[in-house]
């Protein structure tokens, strides 16, 4: 477990009182104020002078406030989200084109989850399954999979691969109580408008002793505290609504009756072009050096971890 939270790295500007109006209009958009999703309080302060990024003064949860309505945000996740020119600011440059690297990344995650499972043929739900690459890795490991997502584009591709998927989100989608041994949520938790309710829904769907696996950016990581407002994790405001530390995600899971078993940093297999795109965000010279390597050794992928994405494994009590 790392430092408790990112409080020490935060600015002290923009204290928001509970008397702020519930809804306001900015730049043609309707933005809604929300209380802290972890403790329910409404007193916050600004974070790194990033517009609308705040930290709860009571519990330390960092979140976007005010924010657009989710009906607006849900339109983000169609075709262009999986093929976007600037992936460092949200979305993917070519999600299916990176299939092999993503599959290798997911196999490593399955290896960490497997020792916690009570069966080697678990009933599995992947929340935010995208085009089904994790479903593919899980199926290869003998898991009985179901995927859900809100993206029609992604689900069409997952169905074309033969996977059982349904359109919808949690809570909301009617699935049988206590029917899963494992639920996975990869790079999803920071996107949802009400993560506490999502955890309650997962608790209802899991069997006692069932495993919940979550990956999400770690706002308390060394990289996030060092880079402050320049941290890549903070560049996706609105697409990312919450920024958890190891402490705040543990508190939210505990409140939802989960026991956290393991939190560890996770990386990804990345090709050189994908590494260059991420490095370019921080250093043009470094990106140019890597680009020259790309000409010498094309088609190389490596497992890269900057320590600022965490994987949390928790058990339903
Ligand atoms: Zn709070």
Short mmCIF file of C-alpha atoms and ligand atoms in Angstrom, two decimals:
data_model
loop_
_atom_site.label_atom_id
_atom_site.label_comp_id
_atom_site.label_asym_id
_atom_site.label_seq_id
_atom_site.Cartn_x
_atom_site.Cartn_y
_atom_site.Cartn_z
CA UNK A 1 0.00 0.00 0.00
CA UNK A 2 1.39 3.41 -0.89
CA UNK A 3 1.01 6.80 0.76
CA UNK A 4 -2.53 7.26 2.05
CA UNK A 5 -3.60 9.77 -0.55
CA UNK A 6 -2.49 12.65 -2.72
CA UNK A 7 -3.49 15.37 -0.27
CA UNK A 8 0.01 16.74 0.10
CA UNK A 9 0.25 17.30 -3.64
CA UNK A 10 -2.96 19.29 -3.88
CA UNK A 11 -3.50 23.01 -4.19
CA UNK A 12 -5.67 24.82 -1.69
CA UNK A 13 -7.70 26.85 -4.16
CA UNK A 14 -11.39 26.79 -4.94
CA UNK A 15 -12.99 25.62 -1.72
CA UNK A 16 -16.56 24.74 -2.71
CA UNK A 17 -19.31 25.27 -0.19
CA UNK A 18 -22.50 23.17 -0.05
CA UNK A 19 -24.44 26.28 -1.02
CA UNK A 20 -23.22 26.11 -4.65
CA UNK A 21 -26.24 25.68 -7.00
CA UNK A 22 -26.96 22.08 -8.01
CA UNK A 23 -26.80 22.74 -11.76
CA UNK A 24 -25.16 25.40 -13.88
CA UNK A 25 -24.65 26.00 -17.58
CA UNK A 26 -21.10 26.42 -18.94
CA UNK A 27 -19.98 26.68 -22.56
CA UNK A 28 -23.30 25.41 -23.85
CA UNK A 29 -23.26 22.32 -21.60
CA UNK A 30 -25.33 21.47 -18.56
CA UNK A 31 -23.03 20.60 -15.69
CA UNK A 32 -24.33 19.04 -12.48
CA UNK A 33 -22.83 19.25 -9.00
CA UNK A 34 -22.52 15.95 -7.14
CA UNK A 35 -21.61 15.14 -3.53
CA UNK A 36 -18.57 12.98 -2.75
CA UNK A 37 -19.35 9.42 -3.84
CA UNK A 38 -17.37 7.97 -0.93
CA UNK A 39 -18.52 9.96 2.12
CA UNK A 40 -21.44 12.05 0.85
CA UNK A 41 -19.91 15.37 1.92
CA UNK A 42 -19.87 18.43 -0.35
CA UNK A 43 -16.88 20.46 0.79
CA UNK A 44 -13.98 20.23 -1.63
CA UNK A 45 -10.92 22.06 -2.84
CA UNK A 46 -9.34 22.33 -6.28
CA UNK A 47 -6.61 19.97 -7.43
CA UNK A 48 -3.55 21.29 -9.31
CA UNK A 49 -5.60 24.17 -10.74
CA UNK A 50 -7.24 21.75 -13.19
CA UNK A 51 -10.70 23.01 -14.09
CA UNK A 52 -13.46 21.15 -12.19
CA UNK A 53 -11.07 18.63 -10.59
CA UNK A 54 -11.66 18.61 -6.82
CA UNK A 55 -10.69 16.68 -3.71
CA UNK A 56 -13.14 15.94 -0.88
CA UNK A 57 -11.80 17.64 2.24
CA UNK A 58 -13.34 14.92 4.42
CA UNK A 59 -12.14 11.67 2.81
CA UNK A 60 -9.63 12.66 0.10
CA UNK A 61 -11.52 11.26 -2.91
CA UNK A 62 -10.60 13.16 -6.09
CA UNK A 63 -13.37 13.65 -8.63
CA UNK A 64 -14.74 15.87 -11.40
CA UNK A 65 -17.30 18.38 -10.13
CA UNK A 66 -19.44 19.79 -11.65
CA UNK A 67 -19.66 17.35 -14.52
CA UNK A 68 -21.73 16.64 -17.64
CA UNK A 69 -24.74 14.37 -17.46
CA UNK A 70 -23.90 10.71 -18.12
CA UNK A 71 -26.29 10.64 -21.11
CA UNK A 72 -23.82 13.03 -22.77
CA UNK A 73 -20.77 11.06 -21.63
CA UNK A 74 -22.14 7.70 -22.80
CA UNK A 75 -21.89 8.89 -26.41
CA UNK A 76 -18.10 8.98 -26.00
CA UNK A 77 -17.79 5.21 -26.25
CA UNK A 78 -18.67 4.46 -29.85
CA UNK A 79 -16.54 3.90 -32.97
CA UNK A 80 -14.26 6.92 -32.58
CA UNK A 81 -13.38 5.95 -28.99
CA UNK A 82 -11.69 2.80 -30.28
CA UNK A 83 -9.95 4.57 -33.19
CA UNK A 84 -8.81 7.99 -32.10
CA UNK A 85 -6.01 10.25 -33.30
CA UNK A 86 -4.94 11.42 -29.81
CA UNK A 87 -5.15 8.37 -27.53
CA UNK A 88 -3.22 10.08 -24.73
CA UNK A 89 -6.28 12.25 -24.09
CA UNK A 90 -8.76 9.39 -23.90
CA UNK A 91 -9.80 6.50 -26.06
CA UNK A 92 -7.57 4.21 -28.10
CA UNK A 93 -5.63 4.76 -31.30
CA UNK A 94 -6.49 1.30 -32.66
CA UNK A 95 -7.92 -1.02 -29.98
CA UNK A 96 -8.41 -4.08 -32.18
CA UNK A 97 -5.11 -3.41 -33.98
CA UNK A 98 -3.39 -3.81 -30.58
CA UNK A 99 -5.26 -7.06 -29.94
CA UNK A 100 -2.20 -9.25 -29.33
CA UNK A 101 -0.63 -6.87 -26.79
CA UNK A 102 -3.93 -6.40 -24.95
CA UNK A 103 -4.48 -10.18 -24.85
CA UNK A 104 -1.00 -10.73 -23.34
CA UNK A 105 -1.72 -7.99 -20.78
CA UNK A 106 -4.98 -9.68 -19.76
CA UNK A 107 -3.35 -13.10 -19.43
CA UNK A 108 -1.03 -11.65 -16.77
CA UNK A 109 -4.06 -10.33 -14.87
CA UNK A 110 -5.80 -13.71 -14.99
CA UNK A 111 -2.67 -15.29 -13.50
CA UNK A 112 -2.96 -12.94 -10.47
CA UNK A 113 -6.69 -13.62 -9.99
CA UNK A 114 -6.64 -17.42 -10.39
CA UNK A 115 -5.20 -18.28 -6.92
CA UNK A 116 -8.17 -16.49 -5.29
CA UNK A 117 -10.83 -18.46 -7.18
CA UNK A 118 -12.69 -21.36 -5.57
CA UNK A 119 -13.15 -23.14 -8.92
CA UNK A 120 -11.12 -23.51 -12.11
CA UNK A 121 -14.23 -23.00 -14.27
CA UNK A 122 -15.65 -19.83 -12.68
CA UNK A 123 -18.80 -18.04 -13.78
CA UNK A 124 -17.42 -14.70 -14.91
CA UNK A 125 -18.85 -11.24 -15.63
CA UNK A 126 -16.69 -8.63 -17.43
CA UNK A 127 -18.17 -5.17 -16.87
CA UNK A 128 -17.08 -2.86 -19.70
CA UNK A 129 -16.03 -5.76 -21.91
CA UNK A 130 -15.33 -3.55 -24.99
CA UNK A 131 -14.67 -5.71 -28.06
CA UNK A 132 -14.20 -8.88 -25.98
CA UNK A 133 -10.42 -9.26 -25.71
CA UNK A 134 -10.57 -10.07 -21.99
CA UNK A 135 -13.46 -12.47 -22.70
CA UNK A 136 -11.11 -14.21 -25.13
CA UNK A 137 -8.33 -14.54 -22.52
CA UNK A 138 -10.80 -15.70 -19.87
CA UNK A 139 -12.41 -18.27 -22.17
CA UNK A 140 -8.97 -19.66 -22.99
CA UNK A 141 -8.48 -20.11 -19.22
CA UNK A 142 -11.71 -22.09 -18.88
CA UNK A 143 -13.86 -19.28 -17.47
CA UNK A 144 -17.59 -19.19 -18.34
CA UNK A 145 -17.93 -15.62 -19.52
CA UNK A 146 -20.57 -12.93 -19.93
CA UNK A 147 -19.64 -9.40 -21.03
CA UNK A 148 -21.61 -6.19 -20.65
CA UNK A 149 -20.89 -2.77 -22.11
CA UNK A 150 -22.75 0.39 -23.13
CA UNK A 151 -21.00 0.66 -26.51
CA UNK A 152 -23.04 -0.75 -29.41
CA UNK A 153 -19.94 -0.56 -31.60
CA UNK A 154 -17.84 -2.67 -29.20
CA UNK A 155 -20.60 -5.20 -28.52
CA UNK A 156 -21.14 -5.79 -32.23
CA UNK A 157 -17.48 -6.81 -32.51
CA UNK A 158 -17.59 -8.98 -29.39
CA UNK A 159 -20.70 -10.79 -30.68
CA UNK A 160 -19.03 -11.34 -34.06
CA UNK A 161 -16.30 -13.25 -32.17
CA UNK A 162 -18.96 -15.51 -30.65
CA UNK A 163 -18.99 -14.11 -27.11
CA UNK A 164 -22.13 -13.83 -24.97
CA UNK A 165 -22.55 -10.10 -24.33
CA UNK A 166 -25.38 -7.77 -23.32
CA UNK A 167 -25.81 -4.02 -23.67
CA UNK A 168 -26.22 -2.17 -20.38
CA UNK A 169 -24.53 -1.15 -17.16
CA UNK A 170 -24.64 -1.79 -13.42
CA UNK A 171 -26.75 -1.17 -11.49
CA UNK A 172 -29.63 -1.45 -13.92
CA UNK A 173 -29.07 -4.61 -15.90
CA UNK A 174 -31.19 -7.44 -14.46
CA UNK A 175 -28.81 -10.31 -13.74
CA UNK A 176 -29.39 -13.15 -11.25
CA UNK A 177 -28.22 -12.52 -7.68
CA UNK A 178 -25.23 -14.53 -6.46
CA UNK A 179 -24.50 -15.98 -9.89
CA UNK A 180 -20.82 -15.11 -10.49
CA UNK A 181 -17.53 -16.34 -9.05
CA UNK A 182 -15.54 -13.43 -10.45
CA UNK A 183 -16.33 -9.95 -11.80
CA UNK A 184 -13.70 -7.93 -13.66
CA UNK A 185 -13.66 -4.20 -14.47
CA UNK A 186 -10.62 -3.09 -16.47
CA UNK A 187 -10.05 0.65 -16.86
CA UNK A 188 -13.74 1.24 -16.17
CA UNK A 189 -14.15 2.24 -12.52
CA UNK A 190 -12.89 5.80 -13.09
CA UNK A 191 -15.46 6.33 -15.88
CA UNK A 192 -18.71 5.49 -14.08
CA UNK A 193 -20.94 8.20 -12.57
CA UNK A 194 -21.68 6.29 -9.32
CA UNK A 195 -18.90 3.82 -8.42
CA UNK A 196 -20.33 3.15 -4.93
CA UNK A 197 -23.60 1.88 -6.43
CA UNK A 198 -21.63 -0.18 -8.94
CA UNK A 199 -19.85 -1.94 -6.06
CA UNK A 200 -23.18 -2.62 -4.33
CA UNK A 201 -24.44 -4.20 -7.57
CA UNK A 202 -21.28 -6.34 -7.84
CA UNK A 203 -21.72 -7.50 -4.24
CA UNK A 204 -25.28 -8.61 -5.07
CA UNK A 205 -24.18 -10.50 -8.19
CA UNK A 206 -21.18 -12.29 -6.67
CA UNK A 207 -21.38 -15.53 -4.73
CA UNK A 208 -20.03 -15.35 -1.14
CA UNK A 209 -16.23 -15.48 -1.49
CA UNK A 210 -16.46 -14.29 -5.10
CA UNK A 211 -13.66 -12.12 -6.44
CA UNK A 212 -13.88 -8.56 -7.75
CA UNK A 213 -10.92 -7.33 -9.85
CA UNK A 214 -10.59 -3.63 -10.71
CA UNK A 215 -7.87 -1.73 -12.55
CA UNK A 216 -7.82 2.06 -12.38
CA UNK A 217 -5.28 4.93 -12.36
CA UNK A 218 -3.61 5.40 -8.96
CA UNK A 219 -3.84 9.08 -7.99
CA UNK A 220 -1.67 8.42 -4.92
CA UNK A 221 1.15 6.81 -6.95
CA UNK A 222 4.65 8.25 -7.04
CA UNK A 223 4.18 9.31 -10.68
CA UNK A 224 0.92 11.12 -9.96
CA UNK A 225 2.38 12.96 -6.95
CA UNK A 226 5.57 13.84 -8.81
CA UNK A 227 3.95 15.01 -12.05
CA UNK A 228 0.97 16.73 -10.36
CA UNK A 229 -1.12 18.54 -13.01
CA UNK A 230 1.01 17.07 -15.82
CA UNK A 231 0.14 13.47 -14.89
CA UNK A 232 -1.42 11.73 -17.85
CA UNK A 233 -4.17 10.37 -15.59
CA UNK A 234 -5.52 13.90 -15.07
CA UNK A 235 -5.72 14.65 -18.82
CA UNK A 236 -9.00 12.84 -19.39
CA UNK A 237 -11.40 15.00 -17.36
CA UNK A 238 -15.04 14.08 -18.07
CA UNK A 239 -14.05 10.72 -19.59
CA UNK A 240 -12.50 9.98 -16.18
CA UNK A 241 -14.81 11.17 -13.38
CA UNK A 242 -12.99 9.70 -10.34
CA UNK A 243 -9.32 9.36 -9.37
CA UNK A 244 -8.76 6.86 -6.58
CA UNK A 245 -5.80 6.32 -4.30
CA UNK A 246 -5.15 2.95 -2.67
CA UNK A 247 -6.75 4.33 0.48
CA UNK A 248 -9.93 5.73 -1.08
CA UNK A 249 -10.62 2.65 -3.20
CA UNK A 250 -10.08 0.43 -0.14
CA UNK A 251 -12.49 2.56 1.88
CA UNK A 252 -15.15 2.37 -0.85
CA UNK A 253 -14.75 -1.42 -1.21
CA UNK A 254 -14.90 -1.91 2.57
CA UNK A 255 -18.09 0.16 2.75
CA UNK A 256 -19.59 -2.16 0.11
CA UNK A 257 -18.68 -5.26 2.21
CA UNK A 258 -15.65 -6.37 0.26
CA UNK A 259 -12.35 -7.43 1.83
CA UNK A 260 -9.36 -6.15 -0.14
CA UNK A 261 -6.88 -9.00 -0.62
CA UNK A 262 -4.27 -7.42 -2.88
CA UNK A 263 -3.40 -4.10 -4.50
CA UNK A 264 -0.53 -4.06 -6.96
CA UNK A 265 0.69 -1.88 -9.81
CA UNK A 266 -0.07 -3.22 -13.27
CA UNK A 267 1.40 -2.41 -16.65
CA UNK A 268 0.57 -3.14 -20.26
CA UNK A 269 2.27 -4.68 -23.24
CA UNK A 270 2.89 -1.79 -25.61
CA UNK A 271 4.33 -1.65 -29.10
CA UNK A 272 7.01 0.99 -29.77
CA UNK A 273 4.54 3.32 -31.57
CA UNK A 274 2.24 3.20 -28.51
CA UNK A 275 5.18 3.85 -26.16
CA UNK A 276 6.25 6.79 -28.34
CA UNK A 277 2.74 8.28 -28.23
CA UNK A 278 2.71 8.14 -24.41
CA UNK A 279 6.28 9.39 -24.02
CA UNK A 280 5.63 12.30 -26.39
CA UNK A 281 3.18 13.63 -23.85
CA UNK A 282 6.01 14.13 -21.30
CA UNK A 283 9.17 14.53 -23.38
CA UNK A 284 9.57 15.19 -27.09
CA UNK A 285 13.29 14.32 -27.01
CA UNK A 286 12.65 10.95 -25.40
CA UNK A 287 9.92 10.23 -27.92
CA UNK A 288 12.28 11.11 -30.81
CA UNK A 289 14.94 8.75 -29.41
CA UNK A 290 12.41 5.95 -29.15
CA UNK A 291 11.17 6.76 -32.65
CA UNK A 292 14.66 6.14 -34.04
CA UNK A 293 14.61 2.70 -32.36
CA UNK A 294 11.26 2.01 -34.00
CA UNK A 295 12.96 2.24 -37.42
CA UNK A 296 15.69 -0.20 -36.32
CA UNK A 297 13.51 -2.75 -34.50
CA UNK A 298 9.90 -2.52 -35.69
CA UNK A 299 7.12 -4.79 -34.36
CA UNK A 300 8.55 -5.00 -30.86
CA UNK A 301 6.30 -4.99 -27.80
CA UNK A 302 7.37 -4.77 -24.18
CA UNK A 303 5.62 -4.92 -20.83
CA UNK A 304 5.66 -1.37 -19.49
CA UNK A 305 4.61 -0.24 -16.01
CA UNK A 306 5.02 3.29 -14.71
CA UNK A 307 3.49 2.28 -11.38
CA UNK A 308 0.51 4.61 -11.72
CA UNK A 309 -2.19 2.06 -12.57
CA UNK A 310 -3.32 -0.25 -9.79
CA UNK A 311 -5.13 -3.56 -9.80
CA UNK A 312 -7.30 -4.22 -6.77
CA UNK A 313 -8.42 -7.77 -5.91
CA UNK A 314 -11.23 -7.93 -3.35
CA UNK A 315 -13.40 -10.75 -2.00
CA UNK A 316 -17.12 -10.51 -1.33
CA UNK A 317 -17.83 -11.05 2.36
ZN1 LIG B 1 -15.56 12.35 0.68
#
